[in-house]
Amino acid sequence: MSVENTPATAAPAKARVRRLPPEFNILVVLIGMALMFEALGWIFEGQSFLFNILRLRIMILQVSVIGIIAIGVTQVIITSGIDLSSGSIVGATAMVAASLAQSSDYTHAIYPHLTNLPAIVPMIAGIIVGGLGGMINGGLIAWTGIPPFIATLGTYVSIRGFAKWYTRGNPVSFLTPQFDYIGSGIVPVFIFLICAAIFHVVLGYTRYGKFTYAIGANRQAARVSGINIKRHLLLVYTIAGLLSGLAGIVTAARAQSGQSGMGVGYELQAIAAAVIGGTSLTGGAGRIWGTVFGTLILGVVTSGFTFLNINDYLQEMVLGGIIVGAVIVDQFRQARRAKV
Amino acid sequence: MLSPTTMKAVRESGAVPQASWLMEIEGVCKSFPGVKALDDVSFQLKRGTVHALMGENGAGKSTLMKIIAGIYTPDSGSFKLRGQEIKLVSPLDALENGIAMIHQELNLMAPMTVAENIWIRREPINRFGFVDHGKMHDMTAALFRDLNIDLDPDTTVGSLSIANRQMVEIAKAVSYESDVLIMDEPTSALTDKEVTHLFAIIKTLRAKGKGIVYITHKMNELFEIADEVSVFRDGHYIGTKDAAAVTREDIIRMMVGREITQMFPKDDVPIGEVVLSVKDLSLQGVFSNVSFDLHKGEILGVAGLVGSGRSNVAETLFGVTPATSGTIHIAGREVVMTSPQVALAHGLGFLTEDRKETGCFLMLDVQQNMQVAVLSGEYIRGGFVRQGALTKVCEAMRDALRVKTPNMQERVENLSGGNQQKVLIGRWLLTKPRILILDEPTRGIDVGAKSEIHRMVSQLAGDGVGIIMISSEMPEILGMSDRILVMHEGRATGILNRDEADQVKIMELASH
Ligand SMILES: Nc1ncnc2c1ncn2[C@@H]1O[C@H](COP(=O)(O)OP(=O)(O)OP(=O)(O)O)[C@@H](O)[C@H]1O
Ligand SMILES: [Mg+2]
């Protein structure tokens, strides 16, 4: 078909300006912070902050678990939702996975007949538990229409309850070396980065990703475009649950035990990582690399403060400021861009 | 009855005989809490025709179309598509059966690109299962070339003007290549230039045998593009006529059940002293050196193409985006307009162009939407809102504007588009402004209410209010304005007096 006889519509075709990806700003902040601690290190401690492999390793290890969760949380926030249950899911999966990873050397195993199993069994079990938790979230949100905040606040409480009930509060220890390997060395970092790479591609280059952004950007528009919103939300929350499950497995393996209190507060750190990384709480915007950088910023700040021997409580106070500051800066940037 | 998937298979196999009616609807009823939106409605659509749908605000036009597009399910009634009974359960169903709709309210994903918006759910996938962005770009470019639209497929929709967003919606609907194309007031955000463009698109589609349902409140469009016209009133189907065989009076009588004599009743009122004087007003990069005076009792029309900076000037006058240079004098005193609060304090009112984004509080009720700009001064005593008095004036305003709502506690979201607009006009009338800026005041308003609003605006002018009225509708500008300011690409290109202005002169100034 061709339409003739009419002038072309409005807006002179603007010369296409190649904009730097928004993650670039966050990367700049990350580098800036690292350099700041480097300078402070030389001034106050007389040594380098960055050129210390051990410190860098610990730093990344510490935030890998948060990062894995944040990858799922980013997707949830892009749909203009929120997930408060991820920390509790970490606790529940840590317990279940650990209970199936016990070594036969231990006489008081939870399941005496199920010891010395190959590590894949507790992994699958943990991931299933995480997926189920996410599925409950997604199901509640999609089919009852209650706000994600309320739905996941409920599961936050209940799933933590499950984690405690599972062994009546007792820790699960004496895990097989094969399982512990998941948490050893820099394996958690690999898991984190592999997940990030996978979901970077999934969000940017698949229909799943496009639907996720569309639902967050304008739910009604997504609906009239024929997207099955309920099904997709179920999927997004389930994936977030799966990733939290994976984080739970890593946490148990790192600690070589399962404890029902594992992951307390992780949900907020993961949300912070996503938000610092440029994910908009109003939905429709955010990218995985941003979240990765956001996670690393959290890591740099925490380990930088420890390095400078700053009081733990003071660290928390400053960290809160950084989270809010990141969002303020981001908003200014967006407002400026909207004007141009 | 065939299921949608079977229907689709049958359609694709080409086995369906060419039924005489493309679409037949009979006895459809639909109720919302407190409203019977559709009562035993029938409607038929032929292939290769443009079928206009007319009726007052709240007559049920959009509701019927949303039923056809699978968004609402009817309470009862039958729906035949290409001669086959069908039951749609979701928008996807409708799309797969060849029904696409351009909604009255824009339905776009602002942070996403034009291409992503158009091809959502239908993205080209490469053999690895990934979205092929290059191909998607090319598909969009090809679509735009066909439709003669000049937009970059990779810009985000959020950075486009409303008119261009509407063009994206149109392109998206066309891209479904559906048999039935529903357009719910597609031109309400477009200027003449884009309307001509849209009509060219519609004519090509009609020539290809598509059935197009075209909802509008603009009479001239009816005669220009429609083959048939059906009229609705208060949820009832009134009748269908051949567009060539009816007069505008026939249609109005069918729509409102009474005669409307006067359309643009601007009364001659004495023009008083200058209330607003604008000198060399500029907003860097948007508009520059705009100067004009507005007198007491005067209606200053502002004409120009979309993107000419008309709405930006209005926003700057109201302090939304403070000027980068130039001066504003109100009643002889210089005012630095830094925020809407300053504007309100100086007796300005501003009806914005986009009721969904910057006008309505969609989740709040009619009462709250109307009273929000007068929650100070006389309606506050000792820090408390005098709700009784407010309720009374709001109800009076509702009656004066004939807002169709079950009660004042109805969420504005549930009102028909035209009635939302009336609520907003009511909001500003309540502030008893000295200077009132109206940006497209009758967008999406039916003829009856339109003459009502024109009468009220004229009466306001009579009461000594200075009025700035931005409008893309030529008859409205010509009929209502004492003087007409024309803008082009951020500059004021001329001011015409009422007696020297005509369409040709305005268009000349608006496009050179
Ligand atoms: N989702 C809803 N909930 C409640 N009432 C609704 C809803 N949608 C529409 N209505 C009501 O149904 C009636 C018909 O509305 P509809 O939007 O179909 O009118 P319309 O003919 O399209 O009017 P307009 O010309 O103003 O767009 C109105 O009284 C409206 O308030
Ligand atoms: Mg409507």
mmCIF file of C-alpha atoms in Angstrom, chain A residues 137-148 150-151 219 230 233:
data_model
loop_
_atom_site.group_PDB
_atom_site.id
_atom_site.type_symbol
_atom_site.label_atom_id
_atom_site.label_comp_id
_atom_site.label_asym_id
_atom_site.label_seq_id
_atom_site.Cartn_x
_atom_site.Cartn_y
_atom_site.Cartn_z
ATOM 1 C CA ASN A 137 4.003 -14.364 44.297
ATOM 2 C CA GLY A 138 3.219 -14.206 40.599
ATOM 3 C CA GLY A 139 -0.002 -16.145 40.941
ATOM 4 C CA LEU A 140 -1.276 -13.909 43.712
ATOM 5 C CA ILE A 141 -0.372 -10.740 41.857
ATOM 6 C CA ALA A 142 -1.673 -11.791 38.456
ATOM 7 C CA TRP A 143 -4.910 -13.497 39.449
ATOM 8 C CA THR A 144 -6.092 -11.724 42.564
ATOM 9 C CA GLY A 145 -4.879 -8.316 41.444
ATOM 10 C CA ILE A 146 -3.470 -7.409 44.867
ATOM 11 C CA PRO A 147 -0.510 -5.014 44.762
ATOM 12 C CA PRO A 148 2.905 -6.711 44.473
ATOM 13 C CA ILE A 150 1.278 -6.649 49.676
ATOM 14 C CA ALA A 151 1.569 -10.044 48.001
ATOM 15 C CA ARG A 219 -0.115 -2.141 31.165
ATOM 16 C CA LYS A 230 -1.256 -12.654 33.816
ATOM 17 C CA LEU A 233 3.705 -11.743 35.330
#
